[in-house]
Amino acid sequence: MFQTVEELVKRCETEDKAIHEIMLEQEMDVTGATAEEVYAGMSHHFKTMENALEEGLNGVTSTTGLTGGDAVLIKRYLESGQALSGPVLLDAVSKAVATNEVNAAMGKICATPTAGSAGVVPGVLFAIKHRFNPTQRDMLNFLLTAGAFGFVVANNASISGASGGCQAEVGSAAAMAAAATVEMAGGTPQQSAEAFAICMKNMLGLVCDPVAGLVEVPCVKRNAAGASNALVSADMALAGVTSRIPTDEVIEAMYRIGQTMPSALRETGRGGLAGTPTGQRLKQQIFGD
């Protein structure tokens, strides 16, 4: 069983296997399930992601009215041909926002790795689907690869906003998506690790400051930023760019930053954007005095 990214990459290189293959073996060892049983479970999660994404792109609004409809706006803007960002990147953004808007509207999503960051991984996966034309099994392998990196983070740092800020949630999700994208694009396990590190470094220190304590503002738009960060980081790694700080040390740095982050900036809804005059006014509108 691997515990660090370094161990994961070494196993891939020594055994001449892809990251998803190592993760599949570990899942089988831990759960006692067969490969097909693991894939069956992954298929269920995959379908949940797909359904949430489609629902969001059709337009949803949260009960509070704080979020909703932005995914539709982004999709229409992309279709207009006027977008400044590339089509794959903006498609990922629209899909990430769509998924997280469904979460805010109390719809059914798949936490990857958390509900607040649930849009990043599926947003990126379903956007690059049109670029690589993967099979269903390929897309499930994408999720296994993302899960391998999420496993390391969860066991060596944190994926909780209450514990480590939004860097631990959207930051982890974005880095997981970056690593999995590299593998789907034909990159090496080491390049996946580099993409993860680059992506995570770009989100270190990101606070968790939900307005009114709800997973809506600024959470939904941070999923958009996470998706774009994932794709840019994957491209950098595939281009040969490396992280001067090893991946496992980046994960440790994220953990230590989270430990020193004030409690007001860790999902308590007291600091950051939640503490602004507008943030406080919205809280009062929703919950009263």
PDB file of C-alpha atoms in Angstrom:
ATOM      1  CA  MET A   1       0.000   0.000   0.000  1.00  0.00           C
ATOM      2  CA  PHE A   2       1.341   3.443  -0.900  1.00  0.00           C
ATOM      3  CA  GLN A   3       1.169   6.304   1.596  1.00  0.00           C
ATOM      4  CA  THR A   4       2.927   9.087  -0.307  1.00  0.00           C
ATOM      5  CA  VAL A   5       3.031  10.318  -3.877  1.00  0.00           C
ATOM      6  CA  GLU A   6       6.692   9.359  -4.045  1.00  0.00           C
ATOM      7  CA  GLU A   7       5.814   5.767  -3.157  1.00  0.00           C
ATOM      8  CA  LEU A   8       2.978   5.786  -5.684  1.00  0.00           C
ATOM      9  CA  VAL A   9       5.193   6.992  -8.541  1.00  0.00           C
ATOM     10  CA  LYS A  10       7.984   4.535  -7.650  1.00  0.00           C
ATOM     11  CA  ARG A  11       5.532   1.651  -7.710  1.00  0.00           C
ATOM     12  CA  CYS A  12       4.272   2.744 -11.116  1.00  0.00           C
ATOM     13  CA  GLU A  13       7.800   2.923 -12.484  1.00  0.00           C
ATOM     14  CA  THR A  14       8.996  -0.311 -10.861  1.00  0.00           C
ATOM     15  CA  GLU A  15       5.957  -2.347 -11.882  1.00  0.00           C
ATOM     16  CA  ASP A  16       5.458  -0.534 -15.205  1.00  0.00           C
ATOM     17  CA  LYS A  17       1.870   0.325 -14.372  1.00  0.00           C
ATOM     18  CA  ALA A  18      -0.337   3.402 -14.618  1.00  0.00           C
ATOM     19  CA  ILE A  19      -1.482   5.196 -11.487  1.00  0.00           C
ATOM     20  CA  HIS A  20      -5.053   3.991 -11.889  1.00  0.00           C
ATOM     21  CA  GLU A  21      -3.848   0.393 -11.946  1.00  0.00           C
ATOM     22  CA  ILE A  22      -2.018   0.799  -8.643  1.00  0.00           C
ATOM     23  CA  MET A  23      -5.065   2.494  -7.101  1.00  0.00           C
ATOM     24  CA  LEU A  24      -7.342  -0.279  -8.355  1.00  0.00           C
ATOM     25  CA  GLU A  25      -5.119  -2.912  -6.764  1.00  0.00           C
ATOM     26  CA  GLN A  26      -5.076  -1.016  -3.487  1.00  0.00           C
ATOM     27  CA  GLU A  27      -8.857  -0.653  -3.488  1.00  0.00           C
ATOM     28  CA  MET A  28      -9.209  -4.370  -4.103  1.00  0.00           C
ATOM     29  CA  ASP A  29      -6.795  -5.179  -1.271  1.00  0.00           C
ATOM     30  CA  VAL A  30      -8.513  -2.851   1.208  1.00  0.00           C
ATOM     31  CA  THR A  31     -12.131  -3.739   0.402  1.00  0.00           C
ATOM     32  CA  GLY A  32     -11.774  -7.314  -0.751  1.00  0.00           C
ATOM     33  CA  ALA A  33     -13.773  -6.454  -3.867  1.00  0.00           C
ATOM     34  CA  THR A  34     -12.999  -7.727  -7.345  1.00  0.00           C
ATOM     35  CA  ALA A  35     -11.895  -5.349 -10.083  1.00  0.00           C
ATOM     36  CA  GLU A  36     -15.332  -5.469 -11.677  1.00  0.00           C
ATOM     37  CA  GLU A  37     -16.992  -4.738  -8.344  1.00  0.00           C
ATOM     38  CA  VAL A  38     -14.751  -1.716  -7.867  1.00  0.00           C
ATOM     39  CA  TYR A  39     -15.583  -0.488 -11.351  1.00  0.00           C
ATOM     40  CA  ALA A  40     -19.287  -1.049 -10.711  1.00  0.00           C
ATOM     41  CA  GLY A  41     -19.097   1.229  -7.689  1.00  0.00           C
ATOM     42  CA  MET A  42     -17.144   3.788  -9.651  1.00  0.00           C
ATOM     43  CA  SER A  43     -19.769   3.663 -12.409  1.00  0.00           C
ATOM     44  CA  HIS A  44     -22.432   4.608  -9.877  1.00  0.00           C
ATOM     45  CA  HIS A  45     -20.401   7.620  -8.748  1.00  0.00           C
ATOM     46  CA  PHE A  46     -19.685   8.530 -12.367  1.00  0.00           C
ATOM     47  CA  LYS A  47     -23.388   8.528 -13.241  1.00  0.00           C
ATOM     48  CA  THR A  48     -24.134  10.715 -10.224  1.00  0.00           C
ATOM     49  CA  MET A  49     -21.560  13.220 -11.470  1.00  0.00           C
ATOM     50  CA  GLU A  50     -22.967  13.153 -14.986  1.00  0.00           C
ATOM     51  CA  ASN A  51     -26.544  13.665 -13.799  1.00  0.00           C
ATOM     52  CA  ALA A  52     -25.594  16.570 -11.538  1.00  0.00           C
ATOM     53  CA  LEU A  53     -23.654  18.248 -14.300  1.00  0.00           C
ATOM     54  CA  GLU A  54     -26.529  17.985 -16.757  1.00  0.00           C
ATOM     55  CA  GLU A  55     -29.003  19.244 -14.184  1.00  0.00           C
ATOM     56  CA  GLY A  56     -26.863  22.279 -13.461  1.00  0.00           C
ATOM     57  CA  LEU A  57     -26.400  23.125 -17.125  1.00  0.00           C
ATOM     58  CA  ASN A  58     -30.178  23.175 -17.487  1.00  0.00           C
ATOM     59  CA  GLY A  59     -30.350  25.788 -14.733  1.00  0.00           C
ATOM     60  CA  VAL A  60     -30.890  25.511 -10.986  1.00  0.00           C
ATOM     61  CA  THR A  61     -31.276  28.042  -8.181  1.00  0.00           C
ATOM     62  CA  SER A  62     -30.551  27.547  -4.504  1.00  0.00           C
ATOM     63  CA  THR A  63     -33.235  28.059  -1.873  1.00  0.00           C
ATOM     64  CA  THR A  64     -31.514  31.213  -0.646  1.00  0.00           C
ATOM     65  CA  GLY A  65     -31.160  32.630  -4.147  1.00  0.00           C
ATOM     66  CA  LEU A  66     -27.458  33.282  -3.552  1.00  0.00           C
ATOM     67  CA  THR A  67     -26.398  30.984  -6.363  1.00  0.00           C
ATOM     68  CA  GLY A  68     -27.781  29.514  -9.554  1.00  0.00           C
ATOM     69  CA  GLY A  69     -27.900  30.127 -13.290  1.00  0.00           C
ATOM     70  CA  ASP A  70     -24.242  31.018 -13.736  1.00  0.00           C
ATOM     71  CA  ALA A  71     -23.403  27.721 -15.443  1.00  0.00           C
ATOM     72  CA  VAL A  72     -26.034  28.479 -18.065  1.00  0.00           C
ATOM     73  CA  LEU A  73     -24.594  31.961 -18.617  1.00  0.00           C
ATOM     74  CA  ILE A  74     -21.084  30.577 -19.065  1.00  0.00           C
ATOM     75  CA  LYS A  75     -22.305  27.888 -21.437  1.00  0.00           C
ATOM     76  CA  ARG A  76     -24.105  30.455 -23.579  1.00  0.00           C
ATOM     77  CA  TYR A  77     -21.059  32.715 -23.574  1.00  0.00           C
ATOM     78  CA  LEU A  78     -18.891  29.807 -24.714  1.00  0.00           C
ATOM     79  CA  GLU A  79     -21.329  29.011 -27.510  1.00  0.00           C
ATOM     80  CA  SER A  80     -21.261  32.649 -28.663  1.00  0.00           C
ATOM     81  CA  GLY A  81     -17.687  32.274 -29.854  1.00  0.00           C
ATOM     82  CA  GLN A  82     -16.642  35.446 -28.026  1.00  0.00           C
ATOM     83  CA  ALA A  83     -14.824  33.759 -25.142  1.00  0.00           C
ATOM     84  CA  LEU A  84     -11.273  34.796 -24.372  1.00  0.00           C
ATOM     85  CA  SER A  85     -10.436  31.481 -22.704  1.00  0.00           C
ATOM     86  CA  GLY A  86      -9.963  28.314 -24.726  1.00  0.00           C
ATOM     87  CA  PRO A  87     -13.061  26.165 -25.310  1.00  0.00           C
ATOM     88  CA  VAL A  88     -11.855  23.199 -23.220  1.00  0.00           C
ATOM     89  CA  LEU A  89     -11.012  25.411 -20.258  1.00  0.00           C
ATOM     90  CA  LEU A  90     -14.272  27.354 -20.323  1.00  0.00           C
ATOM     91  CA  ASP A  91     -16.266  24.172 -20.860  1.00  0.00           C
ATOM     92  CA  ALA A  92     -14.657  22.750 -17.726  1.00  0.00           C
ATOM     93  CA  VAL A  93     -15.531  25.930 -15.861  1.00  0.00           C
ATOM     94  CA  SER A  94     -19.187  25.793 -16.918  1.00  0.00           C
ATOM     95  CA  LYS A  95     -19.462  22.163 -15.888  1.00  0.00           C
ATOM     96  CA  ALA A  96     -17.697  22.718 -12.567  1.00  0.00           C
ATOM     97  CA  VAL A  97     -20.051  25.580 -11.760  1.00  0.00           C
ATOM     98  CA  ALA A  98     -23.049  23.533 -12.867  1.00  0.00           C
ATOM     99  CA  THR A  99     -22.193  20.721 -10.487  1.00  0.00           C
ATOM    100  CA  ASN A 100     -21.577  22.976  -7.531  1.00  0.00           C
ATOM    101  CA  GLU A 101     -24.769  24.919  -8.193  1.00  0.00           C
ATOM    102  CA  VAL A 102     -26.646  21.629  -7.914  1.00  0.00           C
ATOM    103  CA  ASN A 103     -24.919  21.035  -4.592  1.00  0.00           C
ATOM    104  CA  ALA A 104     -25.965  24.492  -3.379  1.00  0.00           C
ATOM    105  CA  ALA A 105     -29.525  23.737  -4.502  1.00  0.00           C
ATOM    106  CA  MET A 106     -29.487  20.593  -2.321  1.00  0.00           C
ATOM    107  CA  GLY A 107     -29.279  18.296  -5.334  1.00  0.00           C
ATOM    108  CA  LYS A 108     -27.437  14.992  -5.478  1.00  0.00           C
ATOM    109  CA  ILE A 109     -23.704  15.210  -6.181  1.00  0.00           C
ATOM    110  CA  CYS A 110     -20.653  13.055  -5.664  1.00  0.00           C
ATOM    111  CA  ALA A 111     -18.196  14.531  -3.162  1.00  0.00           C
ATOM    112  CA  THR A 112     -14.811  14.679  -4.912  1.00  0.00           C
ATOM    113  CA  PRO A 113     -13.282  14.944  -2.415  1.00  0.00           C
ATOM    114  CA  THR A 114     -15.919  17.096  -0.649  1.00  0.00           C
ATOM    115  CA  ALA A 115     -19.327  18.557  -1.466  1.00  0.00           C
ATOM    116  CA  GLY A 116     -17.937  22.077  -1.524  1.00  0.00           C
ATOM    117  CA  SER A 117     -15.372  21.084  -4.153  1.00  0.00           C
ATOM    118  CA  ALA A 118     -17.548  18.589  -6.023  1.00  0.00           C
ATOM    119  CA  GLY A 119     -17.522  20.469  -9.318  1.00  0.00           C
ATOM    120  CA  VAL A 120     -13.826  20.466 -10.140  1.00  0.00           C
ATOM    121  CA  VAL A 121     -13.072  16.823 -10.962  1.00  0.00           C
ATOM    122  CA  PRO A 122     -16.227  16.128 -13.031  1.00  0.00           C
ATOM    123  CA  GLY A 123     -15.998  19.552 -14.640  1.00  0.00           C
ATOM    124  CA  VAL A 124     -12.517  18.793 -15.931  1.00  0.00           C
ATOM    125  CA  LEU A 125     -13.280  15.170 -16.823  1.00  0.00           C
ATOM    126  CA  PHE A 126     -16.357  15.907 -18.900  1.00  0.00           C
ATOM    127  CA  ALA A 127     -14.637  18.816 -20.643  1.00  0.00           C
ATOM    128  CA  ILE A 128     -11.572  16.848 -21.761  1.00  0.00           C
ATOM    129  CA  LYS A 129     -13.860  13.991 -22.791  1.00  0.00           C
ATOM    130  CA  HIS A 130     -14.473  15.851 -26.041  1.00  0.00           C
ATOM    131  CA  ARG A 131     -10.723  16.204 -26.596  1.00  0.00           C
ATOM    132  CA  PHE A 132      -9.621  12.608 -25.985  1.00  0.00           C
ATOM    133  CA  ASN A 133     -12.804  10.620 -26.747  1.00  0.00           C
ATOM    134  CA  PRO A 134     -12.171   8.208 -23.872  1.00  0.00           C
ATOM    135  CA  THR A 135     -14.114   5.031 -23.262  1.00  0.00           C
ATOM    136  CA  GLN A 136     -16.277   4.709 -20.164  1.00  0.00           C
ATOM    137  CA  ARG A 137     -13.517   2.609 -18.566  1.00  0.00           C
ATOM    138  CA  ASP A 138     -10.978   5.343 -19.360  1.00  0.00           C
ATOM    139  CA  MET A 139     -13.136   7.882 -17.546  1.00  0.00           C
ATOM    140  CA  LEU A 140     -13.464   5.595 -14.541  1.00  0.00           C
ATOM    141  CA  ASN A 141      -9.690   5.245 -14.575  1.00  0.00           C
ATOM    142  CA  PHE A 142      -9.473   9.047 -14.484  1.00  0.00           C
ATOM    143  CA  LEU A 143     -11.459   8.933 -11.250  1.00  0.00           C
ATOM    144  CA  LEU A 144      -9.224   6.196  -9.840  1.00  0.00           C
ATOM    145  CA  THR A 145      -6.148   8.287 -10.576  1.00  0.00           C
ATOM    146  CA  ALA A 146      -7.688  11.365  -8.996  1.00  0.00           C
ATOM    147  CA  GLY A 147      -8.629   9.195  -6.031  1.00  0.00           C
ATOM    148  CA  ALA A 148      -5.072   7.947  -5.625  1.00  0.00           C
ATOM    149  CA  PHE A 149      -3.842  11.488  -5.041  1.00  0.00           C
ATOM    150  CA  GLY A 150      -6.845  12.296  -2.879  1.00  0.00           C
ATOM    151  CA  PHE A 151      -5.996   9.257  -0.766  1.00  0.00           C
ATOM    152  CA  VAL A 152      -2.517  10.640  -0.087  1.00  0.00           C
ATOM    153  CA  VAL A 153      -3.848  14.077   0.827  1.00  0.00           C
ATOM    154  CA  ALA A 154      -6.571  12.740   3.104  1.00  0.00           C
ATOM    155  CA  ASN A 155      -4.100  10.547   4.979  1.00  0.00           C
ATOM    156  CA  ASN A 156      -1.217  13.005   5.224  1.00  0.00           C
ATOM    157  CA  ALA A 157      -2.942  16.389   5.367  1.00  0.00           C
ATOM    158  CA  SER A 158      -6.649  17.263   5.115  1.00  0.00           C
ATOM    159  CA  ILE A 159      -9.506  17.604   2.651  1.00  0.00           C
ATOM    160  CA  SER A 160     -11.663  19.527   5.145  1.00  0.00           C
ATOM    161  CA  GLY A 161     -12.297  23.253   4.888  1.00  0.00           C
ATOM    162  CA  ALA A 162     -12.978  23.358   8.619  1.00  0.00           C
ATOM    163  CA  SER A 163      -9.546  21.884   9.239  1.00  0.00           C
ATOM    164  CA  GLY A 164      -7.406  23.379   6.510  1.00  0.00           C
ATOM    165  CA  GLY A 165      -9.301  26.074   4.628  1.00  0.00           C
ATOM    166  CA  CYS A 166     -10.477  25.951   1.032  1.00  0.00           C
ATOM    167  CA  GLN A 167      -6.967  25.010  -0.063  1.00  0.00           C
ATOM    168  CA  ALA A 168      -7.750  21.601   1.435  1.00  0.00           C
ATOM    169  CA  GLU A 169     -11.016  21.302  -0.499  1.00  0.00           C
ATOM    170  CA  VAL A 170     -10.943  23.060  -3.867  1.00  0.00           C
ATOM    171  CA  GLY A 171      -7.142  23.041  -3.804  1.00  0.00           C
ATOM    172  CA  SER A 172      -7.056  19.264  -3.379  1.00  0.00           C
ATOM    173  CA  ALA A 173      -9.802  18.720  -5.948  1.00  0.00           C
ATOM    174  CA  ALA A 174      -8.014  20.864  -8.533  1.00  0.00           C
ATOM    175  CA  ALA A 175      -4.689  19.110  -7.967  1.00  0.00           C
ATOM    176  CA  MET A 176      -6.369  15.702  -8.186  1.00  0.00           C
ATOM    177  CA  ALA A 177      -7.982  16.683 -11.485  1.00  0.00           C
ATOM    178  CA  ALA A 178      -4.685  18.009 -12.836  1.00  0.00           C
ATOM    179  CA  ALA A 179      -2.903  14.742 -12.069  1.00  0.00           C
ATOM    180  CA  ALA A 180      -5.644  12.623 -13.629  1.00  0.00           C
ATOM    181  CA  THR A 181      -5.754  14.833 -16.723  1.00  0.00           C
ATOM    182  CA  VAL A 182      -2.057  14.278 -17.318  1.00  0.00           C
ATOM    183  CA  GLU A 183      -2.522  10.509 -17.243  1.00  0.00           C
ATOM    184  CA  MET A 184      -5.460  10.661 -19.658  1.00  0.00           C
ATOM    185  CA  ALA A 185      -3.362  12.819 -21.969  1.00  0.00           C
ATOM    186  CA  GLY A 186      -0.636  10.169 -22.041  1.00  0.00           C
ATOM    187  CA  GLY A 187       1.736  11.693 -19.517  1.00  0.00           C
ATOM    188  CA  THR A 188       3.927   9.724 -17.138  1.00  0.00           C
ATOM    189  CA  PRO A 189       3.175   9.088 -13.462  1.00  0.00           C
ATOM    190  CA  GLN A 190       5.911  11.555 -12.558  1.00  0.00           C
ATOM    191  CA  GLN A 191       4.304  14.195 -14.760  1.00  0.00           C
ATOM    192  CA  SER A 192       1.004  13.583 -12.963  1.00  0.00           C
ATOM    193  CA  ALA A 193       2.817  14.216  -9.690  1.00  0.00           C
ATOM    194  CA  GLU A 194       4.326  17.404 -11.089  1.00  0.00           C
ATOM    195  CA  ALA A 195       0.896  18.627 -12.227  1.00  0.00           C
ATOM    196  CA  PHE A 196      -0.517  17.937  -8.785  1.00  0.00           C
ATOM    197  CA  ALA A 197       2.277  19.880  -7.099  1.00  0.00           C
ATOM    198  CA  ILE A 198       2.063  22.832  -9.476  1.00  0.00           C
ATOM    199  CA  CYS A 199      -1.699  23.037  -9.060  1.00  0.00           C
ATOM    200  CA  MET A 200      -1.649  22.725  -5.282  1.00  0.00           C
ATOM    201  CA  LYS A 201       1.085  25.356  -4.973  1.00  0.00           C
ATOM    202  CA  ASN A 202      -1.123  27.803  -6.841  1.00  0.00           C
ATOM    203  CA  MET A 203      -3.888  27.400  -4.256  1.00  0.00           C
ATOM    204  CA  LEU A 204      -1.914  27.370  -1.009  1.00  0.00           C
ATOM    205  CA  GLY A 205      -3.397  29.668   1.616  1.00  0.00           C
ATOM    206  CA  LEU A 206      -6.880  29.744   0.100  1.00  0.00           C
ATOM    207  CA  VAL A 207      -9.262  30.382   2.982  1.00  0.00           C
ATOM    208  CA  CYS A 208     -12.711  28.914   3.613  1.00  0.00           C
ATOM    209  CA  ASP A 209     -15.044  31.859   4.219  1.00  0.00           C
ATOM    210  CA  PRO A 210     -18.597  30.865   3.209  1.00  0.00           C
ATOM    211  CA  VAL A 211     -21.093  33.705   3.380  1.00  0.00           C
ATOM    212  CA  ALA A 212     -23.791  32.932   5.959  1.00  0.00           C
ATOM    213  CA  GLY A 213     -21.991  29.646   6.562  1.00  0.00           C
ATOM    214  CA  LEU A 214     -23.507  28.178   3.396  1.00  0.00           C
ATOM    215  CA  VAL A 215     -21.605  26.297   0.691  1.00  0.00           C
ATOM    216  CA  GLU A 216     -22.588  28.820  -1.986  1.00  0.00           C
ATOM    217  CA  VAL A 217     -20.631  32.089  -1.960  1.00  0.00           C
ATOM    218  CA  PRO A 218     -17.761  32.030  -2.870  1.00  0.00           C
ATOM    219  CA  CYS A 219     -17.626  28.228  -3.118  1.00  0.00           C
ATOM    220  CA  VAL A 220     -19.301  27.858  -6.520  1.00  0.00           C
ATOM    221  CA  LYS A 221     -16.956  30.264  -8.278  1.00  0.00           C
ATOM    222  CA  ARG A 222     -13.933  28.750  -6.566  1.00  0.00           C
ATOM    223  CA  ASN A 223     -14.815  25.493  -8.278  1.00  0.00           C
ATOM    224  CA  ALA A 224     -14.523  27.396 -11.557  1.00  0.00           C
ATOM    225  CA  ALA A 225     -11.077  28.662 -10.594  1.00  0.00           C
ATOM    226  CA  GLY A 226     -10.074  25.180  -9.472  1.00  0.00           C
ATOM    227  CA  ALA A 227     -11.049  23.640 -12.807  1.00  0.00           C
ATOM    228  CA  SER A 228      -9.102  26.220 -14.791  1.00  0.00           C
ATOM    229  CA  ASN A 229      -6.086  25.841 -12.494  1.00  0.00           C
ATOM    230  CA  ALA A 230      -6.179  22.071 -13.007  1.00  0.00           C
ATOM    231  CA  LEU A 231      -6.057  22.313 -16.787  1.00  0.00           C
ATOM    232  CA  VAL A 232      -3.303  24.935 -16.837  1.00  0.00           C
ATOM    233  CA  SER A 233      -1.231  22.900 -14.369  1.00  0.00           C
ATOM    234  CA  ALA A 234      -1.714  19.743 -16.444  1.00  0.00           C
ATOM    235  CA  ASP A 235      -0.544  21.578 -19.565  1.00  0.00           C
ATOM    236  CA  MET A 236       2.519  22.872 -17.742  1.00  0.00           C
ATOM    237  CA  ALA A 237       3.477  19.380 -16.577  1.00  0.00           C
ATOM    238  CA  LEU A 238       2.889  17.897 -20.032  1.00  0.00           C
ATOM    239  CA  ALA A 239       5.116  20.628 -21.461  1.00  0.00           C
ATOM    240  CA  GLY A 240       7.925  19.422 -19.212  1.00  0.00           C
ATOM    241  CA  VAL A 241       7.616  21.989 -16.421  1.00  0.00           C
ATOM    242  CA  THR A 242       8.451  20.559 -13.001  1.00  0.00           C
ATOM    243  CA  SER A 243       7.849  21.639  -9.420  1.00  0.00           C
ATOM    244  CA  ARG A 244      10.991  22.638  -7.534  1.00  0.00           C
ATOM    245  CA  ILE A 245       9.261  21.510  -4.343  1.00  0.00           C
ATOM    246  CA  PRO A 246       8.449  17.756  -4.311  1.00  0.00           C
ATOM    247  CA  THR A 247       4.763  16.837  -4.321  1.00  0.00           C
ATOM    248  CA  ASP A 248       4.723  15.326  -0.846  1.00  0.00           C
ATOM    249  CA  GLU A 249       6.388  18.430   0.587  1.00  0.00           C
ATOM    250  CA  VAL A 250       3.754  20.604  -1.094  1.00  0.00           C
ATOM    251  CA  ILE A 251       1.059  18.494   0.569  1.00  0.00           C
ATOM    252  CA  GLU A 252       2.803  18.856   3.932  1.00  0.00           C
ATOM    253  CA  ALA A 253       3.059  22.618   3.413  1.00  0.00           C
ATOM    254  CA  MET A 254      -0.677  22.770   2.723  1.00  0.00           C
ATOM    255  CA  TYR A 255      -1.335  20.905   5.956  1.00  0.00           C
ATOM    256  CA  ARG A 256       0.891  23.213   8.013  1.00  0.00           C
ATOM    257  CA  ILE A 257      -0.652  26.321   6.478  1.00  0.00           C
ATOM    258  CA  GLY A 258      -4.085  25.009   7.399  1.00  0.00           C
ATOM    259  CA  GLN A 259      -2.989  24.410  10.977  1.00  0.00           C
ATOM    260  CA  THR A 260      -1.844  28.010  11.359  1.00  0.00           C
ATOM    261  CA  MET A 261      -4.867  29.525   9.592  1.00  0.00           C
ATOM    262  CA  PRO A 262      -7.143  31.497  11.960  1.00  0.00           C
ATOM    263  CA  SER A 263     -10.395  29.740  12.841  1.00  0.00           C
ATOM    264  CA  ALA A 264     -12.323  32.678  11.360  1.00  0.00           C
ATOM    265  CA  LEU A 265     -10.998  31.587   7.968  1.00  0.00           C
ATOM    266  CA  ARG A 266     -11.813  27.891   8.301  1.00  0.00           C
ATOM    267  CA  GLU A 267     -15.486  27.389   7.418  1.00  0.00           C
ATOM    268  CA  THR A 268     -16.862  29.258  10.417  1.00  0.00           C
ATOM    269  CA  GLY A 269     -18.478  31.943   8.262  1.00  0.00           C
ATOM    270  CA  ARG A 270     -16.920  34.715  10.382  1.00  0.00           C
ATOM    271  CA  GLY A 271     -13.932  36.016   8.436  1.00  0.00           C
ATOM    272  CA  GLY A 272     -12.938  36.814   4.880  1.00  0.00           C
ATOM    273  CA  LEU A 273     -15.818  37.399   2.490  1.00  0.00           C
ATOM    274  CA  ALA A 274     -18.298  36.196   5.105  1.00  0.00           C
ATOM    275  CA  GLY A 275     -17.221  39.054   7.368  1.00  0.00           C
ATOM    276  CA  THR A 276     -17.675  41.822   4.802  1.00  0.00           C
ATOM    277  CA  PRO A 277     -20.601  44.242   5.175  1.00  0.00           C
ATOM    278  CA  THR A 278     -22.380  42.599   2.261  1.00  0.00           C
ATOM    279  CA  GLY A 279     -21.620  39.140   3.593  1.00  0.00           C
ATOM    280  CA  GLN A 280     -23.119  40.064   6.952  1.00  0.00           C
ATOM    281  CA  ARG A 281     -26.142  41.673   5.307  1.00  0.00           C
ATOM    282  CA  LEU A 282     -26.829  38.544   3.270  1.00  0.00           C
ATOM    283  CA  LYS A 283     -26.535  36.419   6.384  1.00  0.00           C
ATOM    284  CA  GLN A 284     -29.104  38.585   8.145  1.00  0.00           C
ATOM    285  CA  GLN A 285     -31.449  38.429   5.152  1.00  0.00           C
ATOM    286  CA  ILE A 286     -31.310  34.646   5.161  1.00  0.00           C
ATOM    287  CA  PHE A 287     -31.327  33.876   8.871  1.00  0.00           C
ATOM    288  CA  GLY A 288     -32.504  37.091  10.514  1.00  0.00           C
ATOM    289  CA  ASP A 289     -31.037  38.496  13.722  1.00  0.00           C
TER     290      ASP A 289
END
